[in-house]
Every structure is written in structure tokens, then in C-alpha cells.
PDB file of C-alpha atoms in Angstrom:
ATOM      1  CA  UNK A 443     -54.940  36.986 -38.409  1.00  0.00           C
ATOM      2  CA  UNK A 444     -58.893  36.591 -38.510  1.00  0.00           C
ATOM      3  CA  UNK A 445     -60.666  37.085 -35.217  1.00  0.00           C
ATOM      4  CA  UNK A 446     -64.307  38.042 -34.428  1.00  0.00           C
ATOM      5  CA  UNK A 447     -65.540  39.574 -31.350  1.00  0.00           C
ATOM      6  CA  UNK A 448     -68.712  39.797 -29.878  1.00  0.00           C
ATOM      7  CA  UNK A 449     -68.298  42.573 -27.146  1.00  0.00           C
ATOM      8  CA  UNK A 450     -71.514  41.998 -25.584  1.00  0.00           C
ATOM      9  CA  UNK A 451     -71.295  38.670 -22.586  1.00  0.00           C
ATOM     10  CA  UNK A 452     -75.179  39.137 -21.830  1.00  0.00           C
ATOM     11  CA  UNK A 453     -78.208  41.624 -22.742  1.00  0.00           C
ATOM     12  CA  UNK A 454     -81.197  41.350 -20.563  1.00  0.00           C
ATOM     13  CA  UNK A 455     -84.607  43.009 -22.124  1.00  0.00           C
ATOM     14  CA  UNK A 456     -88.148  42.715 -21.663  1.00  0.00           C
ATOM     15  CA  UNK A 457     -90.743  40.779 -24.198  1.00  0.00           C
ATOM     16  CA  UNK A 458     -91.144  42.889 -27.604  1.00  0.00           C
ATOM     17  CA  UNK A 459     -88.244  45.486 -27.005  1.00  0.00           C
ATOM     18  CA  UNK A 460     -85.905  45.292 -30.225  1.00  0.00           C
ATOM     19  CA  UNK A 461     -82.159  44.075 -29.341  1.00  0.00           C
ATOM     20  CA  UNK A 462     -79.298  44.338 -31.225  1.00  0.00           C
ATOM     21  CA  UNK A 463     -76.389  41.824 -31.002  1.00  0.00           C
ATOM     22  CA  UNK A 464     -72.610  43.188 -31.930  1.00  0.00           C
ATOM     23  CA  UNK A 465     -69.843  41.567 -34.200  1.00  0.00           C
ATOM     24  CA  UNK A 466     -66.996  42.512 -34.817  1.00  0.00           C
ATOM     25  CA  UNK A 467     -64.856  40.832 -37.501  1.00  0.00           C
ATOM     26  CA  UNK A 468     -60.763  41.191 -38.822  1.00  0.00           C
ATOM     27  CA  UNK A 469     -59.885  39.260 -41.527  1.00  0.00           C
ATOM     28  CA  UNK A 470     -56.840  40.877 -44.583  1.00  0.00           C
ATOM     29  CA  UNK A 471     -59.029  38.390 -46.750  1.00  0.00           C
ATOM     30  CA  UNK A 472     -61.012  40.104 -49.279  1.00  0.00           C
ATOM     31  CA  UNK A 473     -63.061  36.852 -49.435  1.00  0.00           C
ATOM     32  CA  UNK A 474     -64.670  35.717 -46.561  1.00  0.00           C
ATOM     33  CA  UNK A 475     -68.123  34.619 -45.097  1.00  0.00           C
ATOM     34  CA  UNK A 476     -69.445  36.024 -41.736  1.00  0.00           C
ATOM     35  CA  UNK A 477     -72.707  33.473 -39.930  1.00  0.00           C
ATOM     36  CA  UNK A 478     -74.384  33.972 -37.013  1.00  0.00           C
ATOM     37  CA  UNK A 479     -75.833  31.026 -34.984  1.00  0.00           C
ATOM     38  CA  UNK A 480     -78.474  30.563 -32.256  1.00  0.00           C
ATOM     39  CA  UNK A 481     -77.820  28.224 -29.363  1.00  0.00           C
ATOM     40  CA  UNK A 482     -81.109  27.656 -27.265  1.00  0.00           C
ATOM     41  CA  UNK A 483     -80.872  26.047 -23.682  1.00  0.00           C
ATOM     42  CA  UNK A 484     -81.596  22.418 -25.520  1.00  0.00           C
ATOM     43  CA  UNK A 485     -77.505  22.934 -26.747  1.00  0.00           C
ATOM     44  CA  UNK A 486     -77.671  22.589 -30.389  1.00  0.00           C
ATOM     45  CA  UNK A 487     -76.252  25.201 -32.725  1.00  0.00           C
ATOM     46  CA  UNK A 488     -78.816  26.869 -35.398  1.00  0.00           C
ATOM     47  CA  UNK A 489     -77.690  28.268 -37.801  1.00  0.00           C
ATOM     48  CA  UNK A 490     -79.336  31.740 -38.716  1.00  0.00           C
ATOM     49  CA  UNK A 491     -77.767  33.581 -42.099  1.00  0.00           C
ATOM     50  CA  UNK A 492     -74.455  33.238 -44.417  1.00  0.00           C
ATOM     51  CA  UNK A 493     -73.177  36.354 -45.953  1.00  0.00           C
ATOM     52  CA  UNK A 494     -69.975  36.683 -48.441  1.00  0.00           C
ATOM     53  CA  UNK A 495     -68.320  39.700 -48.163  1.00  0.00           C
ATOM     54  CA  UNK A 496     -68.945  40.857 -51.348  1.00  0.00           C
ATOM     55  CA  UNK A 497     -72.457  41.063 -50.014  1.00  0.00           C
ATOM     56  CA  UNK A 498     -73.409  43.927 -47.913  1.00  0.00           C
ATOM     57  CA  UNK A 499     -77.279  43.944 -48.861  1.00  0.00           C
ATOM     58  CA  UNK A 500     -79.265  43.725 -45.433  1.00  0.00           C
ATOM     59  CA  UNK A 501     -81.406  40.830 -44.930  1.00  0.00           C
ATOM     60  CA  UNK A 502     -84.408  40.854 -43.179  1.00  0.00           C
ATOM     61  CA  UNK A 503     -85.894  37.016 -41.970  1.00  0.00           C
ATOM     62  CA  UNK A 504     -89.168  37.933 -40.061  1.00  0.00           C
ATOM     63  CA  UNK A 505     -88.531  39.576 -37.061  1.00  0.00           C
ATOM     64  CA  UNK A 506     -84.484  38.780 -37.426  1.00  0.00           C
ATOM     65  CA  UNK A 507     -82.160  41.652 -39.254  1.00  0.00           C
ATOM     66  CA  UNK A 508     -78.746  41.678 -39.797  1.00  0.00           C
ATOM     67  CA  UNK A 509     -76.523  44.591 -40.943  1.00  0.00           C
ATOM     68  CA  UNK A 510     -73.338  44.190 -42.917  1.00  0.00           C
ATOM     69  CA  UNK A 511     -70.990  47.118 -43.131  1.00  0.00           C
ATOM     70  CA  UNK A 512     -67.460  46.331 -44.129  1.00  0.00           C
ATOM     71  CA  UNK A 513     -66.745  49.839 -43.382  1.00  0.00           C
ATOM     72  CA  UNK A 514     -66.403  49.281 -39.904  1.00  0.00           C
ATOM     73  CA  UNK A 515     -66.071  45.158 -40.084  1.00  0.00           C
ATOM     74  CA  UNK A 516     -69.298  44.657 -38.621  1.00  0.00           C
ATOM     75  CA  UNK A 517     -72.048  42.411 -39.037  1.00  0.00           C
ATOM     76  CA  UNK A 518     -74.874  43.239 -36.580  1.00  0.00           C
ATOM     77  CA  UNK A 519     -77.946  40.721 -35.576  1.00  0.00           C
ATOM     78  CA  UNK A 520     -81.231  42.907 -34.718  1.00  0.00           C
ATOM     79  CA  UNK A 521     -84.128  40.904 -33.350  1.00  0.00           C
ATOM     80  CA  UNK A 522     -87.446  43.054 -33.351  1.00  0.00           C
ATOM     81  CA  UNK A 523     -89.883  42.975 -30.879  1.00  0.00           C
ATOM     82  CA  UNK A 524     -88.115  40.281 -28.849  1.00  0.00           C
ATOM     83  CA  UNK A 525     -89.822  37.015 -27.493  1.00  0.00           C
ATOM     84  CA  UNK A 526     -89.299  34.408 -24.643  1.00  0.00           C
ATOM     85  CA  UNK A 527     -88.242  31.667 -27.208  1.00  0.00           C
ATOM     86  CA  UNK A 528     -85.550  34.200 -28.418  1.00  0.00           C
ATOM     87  CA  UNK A 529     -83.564  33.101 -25.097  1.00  0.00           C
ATOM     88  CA  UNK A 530     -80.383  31.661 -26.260  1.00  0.00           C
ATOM     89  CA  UNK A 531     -76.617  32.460 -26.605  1.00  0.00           C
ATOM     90  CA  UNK A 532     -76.211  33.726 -30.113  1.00  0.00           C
ATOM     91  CA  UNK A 533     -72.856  33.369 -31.872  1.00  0.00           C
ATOM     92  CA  UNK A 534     -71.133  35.359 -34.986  1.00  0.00           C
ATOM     93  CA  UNK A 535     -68.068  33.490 -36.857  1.00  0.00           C
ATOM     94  CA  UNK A 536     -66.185  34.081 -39.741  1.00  0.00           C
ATOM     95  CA  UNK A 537     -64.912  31.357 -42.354  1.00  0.00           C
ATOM     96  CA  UNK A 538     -62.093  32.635 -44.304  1.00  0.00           C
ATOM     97  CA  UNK A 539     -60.664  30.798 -47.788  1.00  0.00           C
ATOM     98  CA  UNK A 540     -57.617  28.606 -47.224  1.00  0.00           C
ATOM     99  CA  UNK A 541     -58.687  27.811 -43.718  1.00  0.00           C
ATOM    100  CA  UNK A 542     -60.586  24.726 -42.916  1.00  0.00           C
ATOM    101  CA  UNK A 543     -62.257  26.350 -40.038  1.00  0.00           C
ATOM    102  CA  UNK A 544     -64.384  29.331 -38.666  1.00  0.00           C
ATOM    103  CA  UNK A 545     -63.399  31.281 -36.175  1.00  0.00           C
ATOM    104  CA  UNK A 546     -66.284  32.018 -33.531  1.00  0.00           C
ATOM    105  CA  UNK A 547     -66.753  35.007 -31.369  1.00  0.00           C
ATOM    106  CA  UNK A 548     -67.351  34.226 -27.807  1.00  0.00           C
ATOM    107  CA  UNK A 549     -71.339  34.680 -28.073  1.00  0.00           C
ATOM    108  CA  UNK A 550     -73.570  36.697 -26.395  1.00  0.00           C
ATOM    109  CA  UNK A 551     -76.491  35.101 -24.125  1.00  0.00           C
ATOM    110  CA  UNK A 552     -79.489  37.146 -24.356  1.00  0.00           C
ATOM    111  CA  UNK A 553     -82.453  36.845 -22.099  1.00  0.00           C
ATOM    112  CA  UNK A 554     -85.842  37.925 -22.830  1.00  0.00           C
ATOM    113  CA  UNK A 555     -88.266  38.463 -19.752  1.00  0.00           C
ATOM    114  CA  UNK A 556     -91.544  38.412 -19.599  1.00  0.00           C
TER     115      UNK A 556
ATOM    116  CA  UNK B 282     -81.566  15.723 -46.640  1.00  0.00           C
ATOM    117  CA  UNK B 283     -78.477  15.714 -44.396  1.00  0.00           C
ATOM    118  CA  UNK B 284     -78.894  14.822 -41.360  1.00  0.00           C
ATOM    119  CA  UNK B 285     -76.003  14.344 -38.631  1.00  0.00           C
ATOM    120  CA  UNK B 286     -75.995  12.307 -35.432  1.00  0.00           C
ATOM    121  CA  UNK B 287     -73.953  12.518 -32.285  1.00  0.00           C
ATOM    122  CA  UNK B 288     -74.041   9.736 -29.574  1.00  0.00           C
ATOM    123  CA  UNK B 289     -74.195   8.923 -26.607  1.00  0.00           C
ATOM    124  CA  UNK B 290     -76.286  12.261 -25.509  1.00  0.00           C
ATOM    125  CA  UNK B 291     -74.821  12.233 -22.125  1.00  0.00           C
ATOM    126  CA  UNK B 292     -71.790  10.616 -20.597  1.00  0.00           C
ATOM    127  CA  UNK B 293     -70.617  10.501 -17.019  1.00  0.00           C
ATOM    128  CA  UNK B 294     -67.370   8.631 -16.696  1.00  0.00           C
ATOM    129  CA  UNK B 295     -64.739   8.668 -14.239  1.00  0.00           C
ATOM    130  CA  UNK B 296     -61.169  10.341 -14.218  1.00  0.00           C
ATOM    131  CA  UNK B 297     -58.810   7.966 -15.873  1.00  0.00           C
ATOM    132  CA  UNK B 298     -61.339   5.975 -18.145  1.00  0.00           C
ATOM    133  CA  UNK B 299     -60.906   5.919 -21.462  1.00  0.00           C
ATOM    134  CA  UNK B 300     -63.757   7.879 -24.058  1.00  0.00           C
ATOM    135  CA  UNK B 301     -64.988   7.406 -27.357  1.00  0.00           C
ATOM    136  CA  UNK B 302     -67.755   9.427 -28.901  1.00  0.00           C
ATOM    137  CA  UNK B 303     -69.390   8.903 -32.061  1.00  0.00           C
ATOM    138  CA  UNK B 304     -70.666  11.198 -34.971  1.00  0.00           C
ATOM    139  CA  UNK B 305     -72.510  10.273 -38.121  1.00  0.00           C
ATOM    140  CA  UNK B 306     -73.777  12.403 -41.174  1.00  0.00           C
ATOM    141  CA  UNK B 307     -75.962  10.754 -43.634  1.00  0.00           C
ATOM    142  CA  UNK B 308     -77.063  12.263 -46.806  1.00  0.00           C
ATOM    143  CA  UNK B 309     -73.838  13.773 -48.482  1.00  0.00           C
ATOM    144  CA  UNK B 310     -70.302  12.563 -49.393  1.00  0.00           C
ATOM    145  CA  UNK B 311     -67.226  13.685 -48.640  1.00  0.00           C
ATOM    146  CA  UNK B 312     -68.199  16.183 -46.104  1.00  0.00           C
ATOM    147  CA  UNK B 313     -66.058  18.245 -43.872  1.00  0.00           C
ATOM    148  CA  UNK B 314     -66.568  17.145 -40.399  1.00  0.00           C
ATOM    149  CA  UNK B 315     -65.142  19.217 -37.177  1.00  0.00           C
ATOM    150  CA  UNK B 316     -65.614  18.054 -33.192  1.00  0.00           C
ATOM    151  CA  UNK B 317     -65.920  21.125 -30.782  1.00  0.00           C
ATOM    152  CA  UNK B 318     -65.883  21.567 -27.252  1.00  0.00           C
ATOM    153  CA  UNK B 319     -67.950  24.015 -24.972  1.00  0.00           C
ATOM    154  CA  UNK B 320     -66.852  24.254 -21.196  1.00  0.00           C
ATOM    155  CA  UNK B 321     -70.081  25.277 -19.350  1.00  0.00           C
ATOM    156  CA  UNK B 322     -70.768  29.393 -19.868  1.00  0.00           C
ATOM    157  CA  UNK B 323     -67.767  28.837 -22.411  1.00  0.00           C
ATOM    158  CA  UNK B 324     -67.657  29.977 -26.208  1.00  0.00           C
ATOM    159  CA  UNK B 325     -66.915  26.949 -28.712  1.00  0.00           C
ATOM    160  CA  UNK B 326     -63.188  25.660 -29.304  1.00  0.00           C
ATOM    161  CA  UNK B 327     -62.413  23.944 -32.131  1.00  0.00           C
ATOM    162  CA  UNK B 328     -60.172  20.768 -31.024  1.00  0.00           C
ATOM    163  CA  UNK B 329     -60.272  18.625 -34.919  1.00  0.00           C
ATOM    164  CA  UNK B 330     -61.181  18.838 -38.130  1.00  0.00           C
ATOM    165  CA  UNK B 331     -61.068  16.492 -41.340  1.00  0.00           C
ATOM    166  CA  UNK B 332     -61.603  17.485 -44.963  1.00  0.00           C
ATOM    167  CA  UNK B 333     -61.267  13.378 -45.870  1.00  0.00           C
ATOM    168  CA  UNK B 334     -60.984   9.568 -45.002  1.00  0.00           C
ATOM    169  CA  UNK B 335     -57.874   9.525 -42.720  1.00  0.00           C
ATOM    170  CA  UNK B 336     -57.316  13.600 -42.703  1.00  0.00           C
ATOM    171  CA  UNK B 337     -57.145  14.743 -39.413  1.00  0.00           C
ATOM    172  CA  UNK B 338     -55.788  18.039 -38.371  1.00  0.00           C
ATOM    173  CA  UNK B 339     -55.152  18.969 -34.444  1.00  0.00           C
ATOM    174  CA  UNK B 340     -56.305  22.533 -33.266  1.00  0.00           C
ATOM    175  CA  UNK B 341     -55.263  21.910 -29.807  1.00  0.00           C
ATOM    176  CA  UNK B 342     -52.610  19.431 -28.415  1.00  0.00           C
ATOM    177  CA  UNK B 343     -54.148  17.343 -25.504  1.00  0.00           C
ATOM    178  CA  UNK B 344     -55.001  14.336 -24.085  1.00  0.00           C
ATOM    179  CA  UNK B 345     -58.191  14.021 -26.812  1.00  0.00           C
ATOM    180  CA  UNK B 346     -57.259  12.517 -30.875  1.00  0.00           C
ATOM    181  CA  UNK B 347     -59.578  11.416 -33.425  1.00  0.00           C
ATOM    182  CA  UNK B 348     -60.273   9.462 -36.506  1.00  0.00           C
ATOM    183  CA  UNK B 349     -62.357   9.674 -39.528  1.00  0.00           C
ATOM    184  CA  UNK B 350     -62.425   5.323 -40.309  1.00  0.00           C
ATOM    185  CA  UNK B 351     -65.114   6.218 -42.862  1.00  0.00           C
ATOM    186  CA  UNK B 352     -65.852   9.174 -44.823  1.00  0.00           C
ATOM    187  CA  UNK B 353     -69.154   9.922 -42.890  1.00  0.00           C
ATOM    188  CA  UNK B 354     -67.769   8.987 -39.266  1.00  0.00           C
ATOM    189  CA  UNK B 355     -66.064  10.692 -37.040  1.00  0.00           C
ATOM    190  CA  UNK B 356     -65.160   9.886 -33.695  1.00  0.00           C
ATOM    191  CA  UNK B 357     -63.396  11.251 -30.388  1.00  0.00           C
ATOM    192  CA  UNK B 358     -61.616   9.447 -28.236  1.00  0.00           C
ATOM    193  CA  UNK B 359     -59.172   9.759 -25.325  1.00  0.00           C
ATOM    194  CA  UNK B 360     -56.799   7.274 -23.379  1.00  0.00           C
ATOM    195  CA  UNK B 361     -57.307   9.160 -19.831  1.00  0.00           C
ATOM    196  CA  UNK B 362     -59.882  10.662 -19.442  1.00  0.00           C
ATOM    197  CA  UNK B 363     -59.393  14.072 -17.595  1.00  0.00           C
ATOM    198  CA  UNK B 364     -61.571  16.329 -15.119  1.00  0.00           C
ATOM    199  CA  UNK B 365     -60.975  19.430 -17.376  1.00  0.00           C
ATOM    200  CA  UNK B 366     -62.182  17.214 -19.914  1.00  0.00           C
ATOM    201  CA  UNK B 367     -65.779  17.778 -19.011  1.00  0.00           C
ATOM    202  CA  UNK B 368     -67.687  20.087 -21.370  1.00  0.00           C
ATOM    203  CA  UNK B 369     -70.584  19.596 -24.069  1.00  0.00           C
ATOM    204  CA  UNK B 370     -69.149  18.182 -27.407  1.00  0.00           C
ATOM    205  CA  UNK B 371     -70.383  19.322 -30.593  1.00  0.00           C
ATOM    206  CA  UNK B 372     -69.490  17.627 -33.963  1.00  0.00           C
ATOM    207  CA  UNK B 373     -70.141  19.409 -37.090  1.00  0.00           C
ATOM    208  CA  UNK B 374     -70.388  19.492 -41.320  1.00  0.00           C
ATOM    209  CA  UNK B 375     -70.039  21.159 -44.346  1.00  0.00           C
ATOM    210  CA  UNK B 376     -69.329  20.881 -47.850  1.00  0.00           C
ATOM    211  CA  UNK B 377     -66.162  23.088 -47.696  1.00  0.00           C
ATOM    212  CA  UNK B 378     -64.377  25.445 -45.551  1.00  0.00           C
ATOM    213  CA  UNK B 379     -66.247  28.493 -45.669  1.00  0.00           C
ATOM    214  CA  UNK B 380     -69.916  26.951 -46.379  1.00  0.00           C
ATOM    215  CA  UNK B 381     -72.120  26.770 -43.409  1.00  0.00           C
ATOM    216  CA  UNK B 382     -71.533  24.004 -40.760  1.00  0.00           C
ATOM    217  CA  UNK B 383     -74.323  22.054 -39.735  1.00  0.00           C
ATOM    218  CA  UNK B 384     -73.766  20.880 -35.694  1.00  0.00           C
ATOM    219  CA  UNK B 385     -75.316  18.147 -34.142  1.00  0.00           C
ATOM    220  CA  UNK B 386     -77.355  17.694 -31.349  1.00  0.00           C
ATOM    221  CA  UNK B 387     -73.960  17.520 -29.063  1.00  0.00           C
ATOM    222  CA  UNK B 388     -72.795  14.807 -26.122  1.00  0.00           C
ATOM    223  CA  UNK B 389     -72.562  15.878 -22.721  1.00  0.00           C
ATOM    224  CA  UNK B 390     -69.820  14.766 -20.725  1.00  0.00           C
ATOM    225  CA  UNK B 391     -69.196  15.088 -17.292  1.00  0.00           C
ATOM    226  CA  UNK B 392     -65.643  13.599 -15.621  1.00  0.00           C
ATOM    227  CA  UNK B 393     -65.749  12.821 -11.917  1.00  0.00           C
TER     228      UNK B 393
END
């Protein structure tokens, strides 16, 4: 059975601490893709990174890291130095071959404070 | 580029009435196209998705269907409309299962 979980329901910080958003993954697929999304107040889903799991280089976008490690089924989202306009529910998923569909974690809202 | 539209934005119709909501992609063929649903503070549930003209498959039974008439239209639609039918609807593409879906900007409904 695939499922992702993102353990996290909401992180409060303050403008230009780092934050670091959890995922969890289980899939018996040795081919599969893991995404993260952003979903600002406005609704719309934005989506951040792909990564296939034969992948597990980090990637670094700016101030937006993620960290594969099929080890422990993980795929981790680290924003550095954190800003207002990084307010937004974030979500991880995980599209598996043979399945028309991702399966989404729950999200996690973060909210940055001035 | 692709673009993908979702309409009306917002929707406020009354227990009972009958719903249809609209999704468009332009600038691909034979996309996949998936319809979501977000109750308010809620994660996303998947309730369709098509992989052609005609293909529909049914994530959750309910009171909700939907058809794909033409290969870049989608559309929602319900008999009876529902209070627990109220949430923000998101349609969706890609080129294939596992490449990255592309959501629109979403229709919120609200049943009264």
C-alpha cells in the first residue's frame, strides 16, 4: 500500500529562522516519484520539485532544500531563512507506476511571523 | 504553454440544486485530468480521474460523477447537491501518472 505522511499539522517560526517540513513515504515500488507542493492563502497548488527514486541527490532552489533519503523513506523540505510570503500549507505526495494517481500527505501549514 | 482553467471561481448554491463545474486545459493533448476536493483546514481527496475521452474512474462513491465530453474538458457535476458537499474544488493535469500535476486555480463552493 503507498501512503505518505506529513507528521507535522502546523509550525509557527519567526522571519529568517530555517524550517524544516517532514515526509514520510511507504511505497514496495522500487519506482516511484515523491513532489512537494505549496498552497498559499490565494488556494492554488504550486508545485515545488519532482524526484524519482532512483534519485537521492539533494537539490537546492534558492532558499528551498529538500533531502531524499530512501534509507529512512523520507523526503524532507528545508526553507532557509524563512519569509512572510513563505505562509502557506505545504504538501508532499507520492505517484507510484501503475496507479493513475498520487497519494498526498495531509500537509503541513506553516506560518512565518514577523 | 499549458495552461488550465477552472470555472466558476466561487459558487454558493442551495441544498438540493443540482452542480456542474467546468475545467479546461489548453496547450497539450491527451492529458490526464483529476478533480479534487479540499474541506476547509482539510488535506486534498481525490474524488475522479481520467486518462482519456470517456475514461472515468471513481475514487469515492457519492452523490458527485463526472465526464470527460472532450479530451481537454472535464467537468463535475451532481444531481443533489449536498451540505457536506461544500469544500474548494481543484481540477488537475499531467502527461501520465507519475509526472507532475499541474492544478488549477480551484472553485469554491459553499452549500446552504
Amino acid at each position: 500500500a503507498q501512503k505518505v505522511t506529513q507528521a507535522q499539522t502546523e509550525i509557527s517560526v519567526v522571519e529568517k529562522e530555517d524550517v524544516t517540513l517532514d515526509c514520510v513515504y511507504e511505497t514496495r515500488d522500487t519506482t516511484y516519484y515523491l513532489f512537494w507542493y505549496k498552497q498559499p492563502p490565494s488556494g492554488e497548488l504550486v508545485f515545488l520539485i519532482r524526484r524519482n527514486s532512483f534519485d537521492e541527490q539533494n537539490e537546492i532552489s534558492g532558499r528551498y532544500s529538500w533531502n531524499f533519503q530512501k534509507s529512512t523513506s523520507s523526503f524532507n523540505f528545508t526553507i532557509t531563512a524563512s519569509q512572510v510570503v513563505d505562509s502557506a500549507v505545504y504538501f508532499c505526495a507520492l505517484g507510484v507506476y501503475n496507479f493513475n494517481k498520487f497519494y498526498f500527505g495531509s500537509g503541513t501549514k506553516l506560518n512565518v511571523k514577523p | 504553454s499549458q495552461t488550465i482553467h477552472q470555472w466558476p471561481a466561487t459558487l454558493v448554491q442551495p441544498v438540493g440544486s443540482p452542480l456542474s463545474l467546468e475545467c479546461t486545459v489548453e496547450g497539450t493533448s491527451n492529458p490526464n485530468l483529476y478533480w479534487y476536493r479540499q474541506a476547509a483546514g482539510r488535506g486534498l481527496q481525490l474524488l475522479f480521474y481520467s486518462v482519456g475521452i470517456g475514461q472515468i474512474s471513481s475514487e469515492v462513491p457519492q452523490n458527485l460523477s463526472a465526464s470527460r465530453p472532450q479530451d481537454r474538458q472535464f467537468i463535475l457535476s451532481s444531481k443533489k447537491l449536498l451540505l457536506s458537499d461544500s469544500g474548494f474544488y481543484l481540477c488537475a493535469w499531467s502527461y501520465g501518472s507519475t509526472d507532475t500535476q499541474y492544478f488549477g486555480p480551484g472553485t469554491r463552493l459553499t452549500v446552504l
